[in-house]
mmCIF file of C-alpha atoms in Angstrom:
data_model
loop_
_atom_site.group_PDB
_atom_site.id
_atom_site.type_symbol
_atom_site.label_atom_id
_atom_site.label_comp_id
_atom_site.label_asym_id
_atom_site.label_seq_id
_atom_site.Cartn_x
_atom_site.Cartn_y
_atom_site.Cartn_z
ATOM 1 C CA MET A 1 46.966 117.936 133.538
ATOM 2 C CA LEU A 2 47.743 118.980 136.946
ATOM 3 C CA PHE A 3 46.985 122.371 136.161
ATOM 4 C CA PHE A 4 43.478 120.932 134.854
ATOM 5 C CA TYR A 5 42.974 119.016 138.295
ATOM 6 C CA TRP A 6 44.169 121.924 140.689
ATOM 7 C CA ILE A 7 41.251 123.979 138.554
ATOM 8 C CA PHE A 8 38.772 121.296 138.939
ATOM 9 C CA PHE A 9 39.563 121.045 142.774
ATOM 10 C CA LYS A 10 39.040 124.647 143.290
ATOM 11 C CA ILE A 11 35.915 125.192 141.451
ATOM 12 C CA ILE A 12 34.490 122.246 144.131
ATOM 13 C CA VAL A 13 35.924 123.857 147.169
ATOM 14 C CA TYR A 14 34.396 126.887 145.841
ATOM 15 C CA TYR A 15 30.997 125.632 145.405
ATOM 16 C CA ASN A 16 30.581 123.702 148.518
ATOM 17 C CA ILE A 17 31.880 126.636 150.914
ATOM 18 C CA LYS A 18 29.547 128.946 148.972
ATOM 19 C CA LYS A 19 26.355 126.103 149.620
ATOM 20 C CA GLN A 20 27.903 125.771 153.318
ATOM 21 C CA LYS A 21 27.545 122.306 152.960
ATOM 22 C CA VAL A 22 31.104 121.627 153.967
ATOM 23 C CA CYS A 23 31.467 117.812 154.504
ATOM 24 C CA ILE A 24 35.339 117.014 154.635
ATOM 25 C CA MET A 25 34.990 113.387 153.652
ATOM 26 C CA LYS A 26 32.303 114.143 151.091
ATOM 27 C CA ASN A 27 34.702 116.341 149.222
ATOM 28 C CA ILE A 28 37.409 113.801 149.359
ATOM 29 C CA LYS A 29 35.458 111.228 147.410
ATOM 30 C CA ILE A 30 34.076 113.868 145.081
ATOM 31 C CA ILE A 31 37.681 114.615 144.307
ATOM 32 C CA LEU A 32 38.906 111.433 144.138
ATOM 33 C CA ILE A 33 36.148 110.080 141.981
ATOM 34 C CA ALA A 34 36.901 112.904 139.684
ATOM 35 C CA LEU A 35 40.470 112.546 139.583
ATOM 36 C CA ILE A 36 39.880 108.667 138.889
ATOM 37 C CA GLY A 37 37.913 109.485 136.203
ATOM 38 C CA LEU A 38 40.215 111.950 134.745
ATOM 39 C CA LEU A 39 43.146 109.896 134.547
ATOM 40 C CA ILE A 40 41.241 106.708 132.995
ATOM 41 C CA SER A 41 40.375 109.283 129.853
ATOM 42 C CA SER A 42 43.850 110.928 129.976
ATOM 43 C CA ASN A 43 46.021 109.071 127.039
ATOM 44 C CA SER A 44 48.650 108.084 129.221
ATOM 45 C CA TYR A 45 46.670 105.804 131.745
ATOM 46 C CA ALA A 46 44.185 104.514 128.956
ATOM 47 C CA ALA A 47 47.526 103.118 127.023
ATOM 48 C CA TRP A 48 48.040 100.920 129.858
ATOM 49 C CA PRO A 49 46.141 97.699 129.426
ATOM 50 C CA PHE A 50 47.222 96.124 133.003
ATOM 51 C CA SER A 51 45.187 95.977 136.159
ATOM 52 C CA SER A 52 46.787 97.554 139.588
ATOM 53 C CA ASN A 53 48.471 95.960 141.613
ATOM 54 C CA ASN A 54 50.935 98.672 143.178
ATOM 55 C CA GLY A 55 52.414 98.960 139.884
ATOM 56 C CA PHE A 56 52.923 95.821 139.101
ATOM 57 C CA VAL A 57 51.302 93.199 137.131
ATOM 58 C CA SER A 58 49.022 90.824 138.705
ATOM 59 C CA LYS A 59 47.829 87.175 137.574
ATOM 60 C CA ASN A 60 44.831 87.973 136.210
ATOM 61 C CA ASP A 61 46.526 89.985 133.704
ATOM 62 C CA PHE A 62 47.901 86.835 132.178
ATOM 63 C CA ASN A 63 44.715 85.200 132.877
ATOM 64 C CA GLN A 64 42.882 87.890 130.688
ATOM 65 C CA GLY A 65 44.586 87.010 127.761
ATOM 66 C CA LYS A 66 46.349 90.599 128.175
ATOM 67 C CA PHE A 67 49.220 89.232 126.997
ATOM 68 C CA LYS A 68 51.209 88.214 123.645
ATOM 69 C CA GLY A 69 54.942 87.942 123.036
ATOM 70 C CA PHE A 70 58.078 85.773 122.639
ATOM 71 C CA ASN A 71 60.477 83.895 124.030
ATOM 72 C CA VAL A 72 63.448 85.387 123.245
ATOM 73 C CA GLY A 73 65.853 82.845 124.237
ATOM 74 C CA ALA A 74 68.921 82.825 126.951
ATOM 75 C CA LEU A 75 69.888 86.426 127.896
ATOM 76 C CA LYS A 76 73.767 85.913 127.044
ATOM 77 C CA ASP A 77 72.428 85.886 123.616
ATOM 78 C CA TYR A 78 70.261 88.596 123.372
ATOM 79 C CA ASP A 79 71.474 91.583 121.228
ATOM 80 C CA GLU A 80 70.448 95.450 122.200
ATOM 81 C CA ARG A 81 69.800 95.912 118.406
ATOM 82 C CA TYR A 82 66.947 93.338 118.483
ATOM 83 C CA ILE A 83 64.147 95.721 119.872
ATOM 84 C CA ASP A 84 64.167 97.818 116.812
ATOM 85 C CA GLU A 85 62.655 94.230 115.047
ATOM 86 C CA LEU A 86 61.026 93.234 118.017
ATOM 87 C CA ALA A 87 58.999 96.431 119.187
ATOM 88 C CA PRO A 88 57.083 96.645 115.632
ATOM 89 C CA THR A 89 55.355 93.310 115.883
ATOM 90 C CA GLY A 90 53.461 94.437 118.716
ATOM 91 C CA ALA A 91 54.493 92.115 121.329
ATOM 92 C CA ASN A 92 53.952 93.358 124.914
ATOM 93 C CA ILE A 93 55.903 90.579 126.692
ATOM 94 C CA VAL A 94 59.174 88.557 126.152
ATOM 95 C CA ARG A 95 60.213 85.352 128.556
ATOM 96 C CA VAL A 96 64.065 85.490 128.864
ATOM 97 C CA ILE A 97 66.445 82.784 130.299
ATOM 98 C CA VAL A 98 68.181 83.715 133.458
ATOM 99 C CA PRO A 99 71.188 81.179 134.416
ATOM 100 C CA PHE A 100 71.739 80.091 137.266
ATOM 101 C CA THR A 101 75.264 78.461 137.689
ATOM 102 C CA PHE A 102 77.450 76.907 140.827
ATOM 103 C CA CYS A 103 79.392 79.378 142.601
ATOM 104 C CA LYS A 104 81.693 79.721 145.607
ATOM 105 C CA PRO A 105 80.683 80.534 149.130
ATOM 106 C CA VAL A 106 80.021 83.991 149.697
ATOM 107 C CA GLU A 107 81.936 85.453 152.972
ATOM 108 C CA ASP A 108 79.345 85.688 156.128
ATOM 109 C CA LYS A 109 76.672 83.862 154.708
ATOM 110 C CA MET A 110 75.902 80.214 153.744
ATOM 111 C CA PRO A 111 77.391 78.399 151.171
ATOM 112 C CA CYS A 112 76.718 79.683 147.592
ATOM 113 C CA ILE A 113 75.191 76.825 145.637
ATOM 114 C CA TYR A 114 73.537 78.839 142.770
ATOM 115 C CA GLN A 115 73.581 82.498 141.739
ATOM 116 C CA VAL A 116 72.640 84.875 138.919
ATOM 117 C CA SER A 117 76.533 86.750 137.850
ATOM 118 C CA PRO A 118 76.247 89.945 138.940
ATOM 119 C CA ASP A 119 77.313 90.652 135.274
ATOM 120 C CA ASN A 120 73.701 88.797 134.202
ATOM 121 C CA VAL A 121 71.629 91.037 136.789
ATOM 122 C CA GLU A 122 73.424 94.377 135.229
ATOM 123 C CA LYS A 123 71.924 92.966 131.643
ATOM 124 C CA LEU A 124 68.527 92.312 132.726
ATOM 125 C CA LYS A 125 68.350 95.792 134.185
ATOM 126 C CA LYS A 126 69.595 97.165 131.511
ATOM 127 C CA MET A 127 67.626 95.113 128.660
ATOM 128 C CA SER A 128 64.598 95.832 131.487
ATOM 129 C CA ASP A 129 64.860 99.461 130.982
ATOM 130 C CA GLN A 130 65.216 99.210 127.164
ATOM 131 C CA PHE A 131 62.137 97.286 127.301
ATOM 132 C CA GLY A 132 59.958 99.100 129.781
ATOM 133 C CA LYS A 133 60.495 102.323 127.012
ATOM 134 C CA LYS A 134 58.596 99.995 124.467
ATOM 135 C CA ASN A 135 55.780 98.875 126.972
ATOM 136 C CA ILE A 136 57.202 95.807 126.882
ATOM 137 C CA LYS A 137 56.901 93.446 130.198
ATOM 138 C CA ILE A 138 59.772 90.721 130.984
ATOM 139 C CA ILE A 139 59.100 87.274 132.573
ATOM 140 C CA VAL A 140 62.713 86.115 134.204
ATOM 141 C CA SER A 141 62.876 82.598 133.476
ATOM 142 C CA ALA A 142 65.385 80.552 136.180
ATOM 143 C CA LEU A 143 67.403 77.519 134.522
ATOM 144 C CA PHE A 144 69.544 76.002 136.838
ATOM 145 C CA TYR A 145 72.651 74.200 135.807
ATOM 146 C CA GLU A 146 72.590 70.710 136.082
ATOM 147 C CA LYS A 147 75.974 68.280 135.927
ATOM 148 C CA GLN A 148 73.451 65.278 135.448
ATOM 149 C CA LYS A 149 70.017 65.981 134.086
ATOM 150 C CA GLY A 150 67.828 65.861 136.765
ATOM 151 C CA ASP A 151 70.202 66.461 139.923
ATOM 152 C CA PHE A 152 67.505 68.585 142.020
ATOM 153 C CA TRP A 153 65.143 65.687 142.210
ATOM 154 C CA LYS A 154 67.383 63.746 143.720
ATOM 155 C CA SER A 155 69.381 65.843 146.180
ATOM 156 C CA LYS A 156 67.911 68.101 149.225
ATOM 157 C CA MET A 157 71.196 70.140 149.266
ATOM 158 C CA LEU A 158 70.682 71.638 145.747
ATOM 159 C CA GLN A 159 66.517 72.000 146.328
ATOM 160 C CA ALA A 160 68.040 73.853 149.379
ATOM 161 C CA GLY A 161 70.520 76.097 146.844
ATOM 162 C CA MET A 162 68.100 76.839 144.354
ATOM 163 C CA SER A 163 65.762 78.213 147.007
ATOM 164 C CA ASP A 164 68.247 80.549 148.760
ATOM 165 C CA SER A 165 69.423 81.845 145.175
ATOM 166 C CA TRP A 166 65.854 82.608 144.088
ATOM 167 C CA LYS A 167 65.995 84.809 147.572
ATOM 168 C CA TYR A 168 68.778 86.316 146.684
ATOM 169 C CA PHE A 169 68.630 87.192 143.006
ATOM 170 C CA ALA A 170 64.651 88.358 143.859
ATOM 171 C CA ASP A 171 66.324 90.821 146.396
ATOM 172 C CA GLN A 172 67.973 92.469 143.516
ATOM 173 C CA ILE A 173 65.188 92.992 141.563
ATOM 174 C CA LYS A 174 62.063 93.285 143.457
ATOM 175 C CA ASP A 175 61.043 96.679 142.880
ATOM 176 C CA ASP A 176 61.605 96.250 138.980
ATOM 177 C CA LYS A 177 58.035 96.756 137.601
ATOM 178 C CA ASN A 178 58.459 96.055 134.111
ATOM 179 C CA ILE A 179 58.835 92.738 135.500
ATOM 180 C CA ALA A 180 56.049 90.829 134.415
ATOM 181 C CA ALA A 181 57.006 87.468 136.605
ATOM 182 C CA LEU A 182 59.280 85.389 138.151
ATOM 183 C CA GLU A 183 59.581 81.799 136.173
ATOM 184 C CA LEU A 184 60.543 79.234 138.951
ATOM 185 C CA TYR A 185 62.181 76.991 136.489
ATOM 186 C CA TYR A 186 62.331 77.176 132.867
ATOM 187 C CA SER A 187 61.349 73.416 131.826
ATOM 188 C CA PRO A 188 61.305 70.798 134.821
ATOM 189 C CA ASP A 189 61.968 67.510 133.275
ATOM 190 C CA GLU A 190 61.027 64.436 135.015
ATOM 191 C CA SER A 191 62.967 61.722 133.063
ATOM 192 C CA SER A 192 65.291 61.040 136.355
ATOM 193 C CA LEU A 193 62.724 61.075 138.364
ATOM 194 C CA PRO A 194 62.438 57.681 140.044
ATOM 195 C CA ASP A 195 58.438 57.698 139.713
ATOM 196 C CA LYS A 196 57.709 59.584 137.036
ATOM 197 C CA HIS A 197 54.344 59.456 137.625
ATOM 198 C CA LYS A 198 54.968 61.591 141.108
ATOM 199 C CA VAL A 199 56.667 64.701 138.992
ATOM 200 C CA SER A 200 53.874 66.764 139.885
ATOM 201 C CA ARG A 201 53.609 66.285 143.210
ATOM 202 C CA ALA A 202 57.443 66.683 143.565
ATOM 203 C CA TRP A 203 57.741 69.446 141.896
ATOM 204 C CA SER A 204 55.208 70.954 143.659
ATOM 205 C CA ILE A 205 56.694 70.132 146.770
ATOM 206 C CA ALA A 206 60.289 71.890 145.264
ATOM 207 C CA GLY A 207 58.527 74.388 144.015
ATOM 208 C CA TYR A 208 56.749 76.084 146.863
ATOM 209 C CA ASN A 209 59.918 76.518 148.769
ATOM 210 C CA MET A 210 61.116 78.175 146.192
ATOM 211 C CA ILE A 211 57.853 80.162 146.260
ATOM 212 C CA LYS A 212 58.539 80.840 149.905
ATOM 213 C CA ALA A 213 62.188 81.850 149.568
ATOM 214 C CA ILE A 214 60.474 84.567 146.798
ATOM 215 C CA ARG A 215 58.143 85.894 149.323
ATOM 216 C CA ASN A 216 60.244 86.259 152.038
ATOM 217 C CA VAL A 217 61.768 89.573 150.125
ATOM 218 C CA ASP A 218 58.837 89.856 147.355
ATOM 219 C CA THR A 219 55.578 89.868 147.846
ATOM 220 C CA ASN A 220 54.451 91.852 144.662
ATOM 221 C CA HIS A 221 55.730 89.686 141.320
ATOM 222 C CA VAL A 222 53.709 86.951 139.811
ATOM 223 C CA ILE A 223 55.385 83.513 140.294
ATOM 224 C CA ILE A 224 55.196 81.384 136.897
ATOM 225 C CA PHE A 225 55.071 77.738 138.253
ATOM 226 C CA GLN A 226 55.819 76.248 134.946
ATOM 227 C CA VAL A 227 53.957 72.433 135.109
ATOM 228 C CA PRO A 228 56.592 69.840 134.177
ATOM 229 C CA ASN A 229 57.008 69.354 130.468
ATOM 230 C CA GLY A 230 54.652 71.973 130.071
ATOM 231 C CA ASP A 231 52.351 69.127 129.806
ATOM 232 C CA PRO A 232 48.388 69.424 130.318
ATOM 233 C CA ALA A 233 48.186 66.393 131.858
ATOM 234 C CA ASN A 234 50.760 67.072 134.488
ATOM 235 C CA ILE A 235 47.579 69.094 135.663
ATOM 236 C CA LYS A 236 46.939 65.873 137.976
ATOM 237 C CA GLY A 237 48.588 65.344 141.281
ATOM 238 C CA LEU A 238 49.909 69.312 141.674
ATOM 239 C CA LEU A 239 49.531 70.182 145.733
ATOM 240 C CA ASP A 240 48.250 73.472 146.520
ATOM 241 C CA LEU A 241 51.207 76.182 146.281
ATOM 242 C CA ASN A 242 49.833 78.528 149.231
ATOM 243 C CA ASP A 243 50.114 81.924 147.426
ATOM 244 C CA ASN A 244 47.714 84.238 145.805
ATOM 245 C CA ASN A 245 50.024 85.871 142.574
ATOM 246 C CA ILE A 246 50.439 82.322 140.924
ATOM 247 C CA VAL A 247 50.096 81.368 136.943
ATOM 248 C CA TYR A 248 50.954 78.281 135.906
ATOM 249 C CA GLY A 249 52.684 78.022 132.677
ATOM 250 C CA PHE A 250 51.968 74.939 129.664
ATOM 251 C CA ASP A 251 53.708 74.444 126.764
ATOM 252 C CA MET A 252 51.830 73.728 122.771
ATOM 253 C CA PHE A 253 54.028 71.709 120.630
ATOM 254 C CA TYR A 254 51.020 69.340 119.960
ATOM 255 C CA PRO A 255 51.757 66.865 118.064
ATOM 256 C CA ASN A 256 55.468 67.011 118.569
ATOM 257 C CA ALA A 257 55.701 64.876 114.921
ATOM 258 C CA LEU A 258 54.376 68.067 113.685
ATOM 259 C CA THR A 259 55.594 71.187 115.034
ATOM 260 C CA LEU A 260 58.972 69.848 115.351
ATOM 261 C CA GLN A 261 59.615 67.969 111.970
ATOM 262 C CA GLY A 262 63.120 68.001 110.668
ATOM 263 C CA ILE A 263 64.040 68.373 114.069
ATOM 264 C CA ILE A 264 62.799 64.783 116.000
ATOM 265 C CA ASN A 265 61.999 63.109 112.694
ATOM 266 C CA LYS A 266 62.822 63.546 109.247
ATOM 267 C CA GLN A 267 59.373 62.514 107.798
ATOM 268 C CA SER A 268 57.088 65.570 106.663
ATOM 269 C CA PHE A 269 53.780 66.027 107.908
ATOM 270 C CA PRO A 270 50.738 68.312 106.741
ATOM 271 C CA TYR A 271 48.115 70.078 108.856
ATOM 272 C CA PRO A 272 45.212 68.888 109.281
ATOM 273 C CA LEU A 273 46.730 65.689 109.307
ATOM 274 C CA GLY A 274 44.958 62.682 108.129
ATOM 275 C CA ALA A 275 44.128 58.890 110.546
ATOM 276 C CA GLU A 276 46.667 57.755 107.362
ATOM 277 C CA TYR A 277 49.815 59.004 108.826
ATOM 278 C CA GLY A 278 49.643 56.703 111.617
ATOM 279 C CA LEU A 279 50.557 59.507 114.340
ATOM 280 C CA ASP A 280 49.158 58.609 117.943
ATOM 281 C CA PRO A 281 50.986 61.449 120.079
ATOM 282 C CA LEU A 282 48.589 60.231 123.283
ATOM 283 C CA PHE A 283 49.558 56.374 123.130
ATOM 284 C CA THR A 284 45.897 56.064 122.678
ATOM 285 C CA GLY A 285 46.235 52.788 120.596
ATOM 286 C CA LYS A 286 44.764 54.002 117.097
ATOM 287 C CA ALA A 287 46.142 56.892 114.708
ATOM 288 C CA THR A 288 45.256 60.211 115.336
ATOM 289 C CA ILE A 289 43.488 62.791 113.082
ATOM 290 C CA ILE A 290 45.379 65.797 114.099
ATOM 291 C CA ASP A 291 43.105 69.418 113.093
ATOM 292 C CA LYS A 292 41.458 72.102 115.246
ATOM 293 C CA LYS A 293 39.621 69.738 117.165
ATOM 294 C CA ALA A 294 42.185 67.779 118.600
ATOM 295 C CA LEU A 295 44.039 70.695 119.129
ATOM 296 C CA SER A 296 41.326 72.057 121.013
ATOM 297 C CA ASP A 297 40.840 68.532 122.904
ATOM 298 C CA TYR A 298 44.528 68.594 123.703
ATOM 299 C CA LEU A 299 43.874 72.096 125.523
ATOM 300 C CA GLN A 300 41.090 71.541 127.075
ATOM 301 C CA PRO A 301 42.563 70.417 130.586
ATOM 302 C CA ILE A 302 44.570 73.880 130.308
ATOM 303 C CA ILE A 303 41.149 75.426 129.747
ATOM 304 C CA ASP A 304 39.179 73.297 132.361
ATOM 305 C CA PHE A 305 41.740 74.714 134.899
ATOM 306 C CA LYS A 306 41.845 78.079 134.009
ATOM 307 C CA ASN A 307 37.948 78.158 134.710
ATOM 308 C CA LYS A 308 38.244 76.385 137.965
ATOM 309 C CA GLY A 309 39.586 79.589 139.107
ATOM 310 C CA ASN A 310 43.834 79.303 138.109
ATOM 311 C CA ALA A 311 45.791 81.662 136.165
ATOM 312 C CA VAL A 312 47.220 79.554 133.231
ATOM 313 C CA PHE A 313 50.079 81.140 130.511
ATOM 314 C CA ILE A 314 51.104 79.157 127.319
ATOM 315 C CA SER A 315 54.821 79.911 128.108
ATOM 316 C CA SER A 316 56.360 78.367 124.348
ATOM 317 C CA TRP A 317 54.086 77.317 121.331
ATOM 318 C CA GLY A 318 55.150 77.547 117.811
ATOM 319 C CA ILE A 319 55.722 75.319 114.793
ATOM 320 C CA VAL A 320 58.781 75.260 112.409
ATOM 321 C CA TYR A 321 58.241 77.405 109.580
ATOM 322 C CA TYR A 322 59.122 74.760 106.736
ATOM 323 C CA ALA A 323 55.989 72.537 107.419
ATOM 324 C CA PRO A 324 54.557 71.839 103.725
ATOM 325 C CA GLN A 325 52.288 73.562 101.514
ATOM 326 C CA GLY A 326 51.080 76.052 104.293
ATOM 327 C CA SER A 327 50.830 73.858 107.020
ATOM 328 C CA ALA A 328 52.639 76.152 109.351
ATOM 329 C CA TYR A 329 50.176 79.229 108.934
ATOM 330 C CA ARG A 330 46.991 76.967 108.955
ATOM 331 C CA TYR A 331 48.273 75.189 112.429
ATOM 332 C CA LEU A 332 48.959 78.823 113.667
ATOM 333 C CA THR A 333 45.866 80.055 112.702
ATOM 334 C CA ASP A 334 43.557 77.355 114.477
ATOM 335 C CA VAL A 335 45.447 77.728 117.590
ATOM 336 C CA LEU A 336 45.361 81.662 118.067
ATOM 337 C CA SER A 337 41.843 80.860 117.145
ATOM 338 C CA ILE A 338 41.404 78.708 120.625
ATOM 339 C CA PHE A 339 43.650 81.133 122.638
ATOM 340 C CA ASN A 340 41.323 83.713 121.350
ATOM 341 C CA ASP A 341 38.192 82.469 122.717
ATOM 342 C CA ASN A 342 39.422 81.369 125.792
ATOM 343 C CA LYS A 343 41.690 84.603 126.394
ATOM 344 C CA LEU A 344 44.738 82.728 127.148
ATOM 345 C CA SER A 345 48.026 84.642 126.953
ATOM 346 C CA TRP A 346 51.366 83.108 125.182
ATOM 347 C CA ALA A 347 54.540 83.695 124.282
ATOM 348 C CA TYR A 348 56.121 82.480 120.493
ATOM 349 C CA TYR A 349 58.594 80.202 120.710
ATOM 350 C CA GLY A 350 60.654 82.409 119.103
ATOM 351 C CA PHE A 351 62.529 85.523 118.163
ATOM 352 C CA ARG A 352 65.815 85.076 116.763
ATOM 353 C CA ILE A 353 66.698 81.650 119.071
ATOM 354 C CA ASN A 354 65.918 78.782 116.782
ATOM 355 C CA LYS A 355 66.012 79.568 112.911
ATOM 356 C CA ALA A 356 63.378 76.243 112.565
ATOM 357 C CA PHE A 357 60.774 78.484 114.454
ATOM 358 C CA ASP A 358 61.234 81.517 112.921
ATOM 359 C CA PRO A 359 58.173 83.556 111.717
ATOM 360 C CA PHE A 360 60.212 86.541 109.791
ATOM 361 C CA ILE A 361 61.518 83.270 107.329
ATOM 362 C CA ALA A 362 59.525 83.525 104.284
ATOM 363 C CA GLY A 363 60.263 80.016 103.009
ATOM 364 C CA GLU A 364 59.126 76.724 103.378
ATOM 365 C CA ASN A 365 62.008 74.592 102.491
ATOM 366 C CA ILE A 366 64.171 73.906 105.343
ATOM 367 C CA SER A 367 67.323 75.518 103.538
ATOM 368 C CA ASP A 368 65.406 79.146 103.073
ATOM 369 C CA ASP A 369 67.183 81.598 105.565
ATOM 370 C CA ALA A 370 66.129 85.280 103.955
ATOM 371 C CA ARG A 371 64.268 87.135 106.528
ATOM 372 C CA THR A 372 61.153 89.830 106.144
ATOM 373 C CA PRO A 373 58.424 91.279 108.460
ATOM 374 C CA GLU A 374 56.766 90.579 105.536
ATOM 375 C CA ALA A 375 56.442 86.739 106.078
ATOM 376 C CA SER A 376 53.261 85.101 106.269
ATOM 377 C CA LEU A 377 54.343 83.924 109.706
ATOM 378 C CA ILE A 378 55.161 87.011 111.929
ATOM 379 C CA THR A 379 52.461 88.673 109.984
ATOM 380 C CA LEU A 380 49.661 86.355 111.340
ATOM 381 C CA LEU A 381 51.664 86.815 114.963
ATOM 382 C CA ARG A 382 51.120 90.449 114.516
ATOM 383 C CA GLU A 383 47.980 90.692 113.438
ATOM 384 C CA ASN A 384 47.000 88.462 116.804
ATOM 385 C CA MET A 385 49.967 90.929 118.988
ATOM 386 C CA GLU A 386 48.366 94.124 118.130
ATOM 387 C CA LYS A 387 44.532 93.053 119.290
ATOM 388 C CA LYS A 388 45.048 93.686 123.278
#
């Protein structure tokens, strides 16, 4: 290919000299345009589906529905052998949880509150290298250790420690172009916040400080701001994060009684689901029909938010494989249709995280555990992931 570029260059130079129309700037433009055209037509470049951001993923890549993949759980639980099963699904992104644990003070530095252990930094780099060879990007999602749930809402010191540790960690991975995004916090929870109605405002302030810390060392990576509980209702109250490469993360397990049946309740629910089941997931005061329209209505605030110019990502979604009478397949079909119609990027929950959500299990009994790549759910997901 380089030899071809050189021959092309020589022909242009010879032509211009012969015609005595040598114009350096014009020639440079001609050559650049030609080379760009050749690059676009080459297999190596054409296969690369992401926009240019110095080789890094941009928020626009997320916002154009280019990413489809899996949650893969905690970094410590990931097995390098999983790639042989994951790569053939067509996934091009995974979301991995990286633990930020309490640490001891570091010499000659500010007191250390949180850290990513050197072992986990090394494991992440190996994982990135392995996935990069398969053209699968990684979202690094931080999970901060808490002695009591929601500690960080109450403590300025912990919030400062979160920002400091993100800055230190981001500095170690800032040049890794196979990392698609840095997710500030895996799932900020409002349960211990004194005024839960102000969760979006409180998390915006904490997140803003983390973003500033990261941008001191890393100006390239996308930063994912997970909306509290992944709930579209929490869009209200969000403050401007003052960063031009932010993606907002949301979850889609609506309604929980259906998607988490057998985990949070013992009742069996089909999909679609009639009003006779008495579900009222949004506390409207009346039983709700759960069908594709209801799912679309639930996701509409996210779509409206996206249409206002914000980049969004469905960070986690899914349904238990044993939902009765083909319900899981129908639910996935309808949700995927809405995602595709609105160009939403997503990460399914999950890949070897929780047996109840394993799309490789073909049966519909909660006791089934035989896994196959021909199971109906993984087949449906694979067909969608192959459509980039």
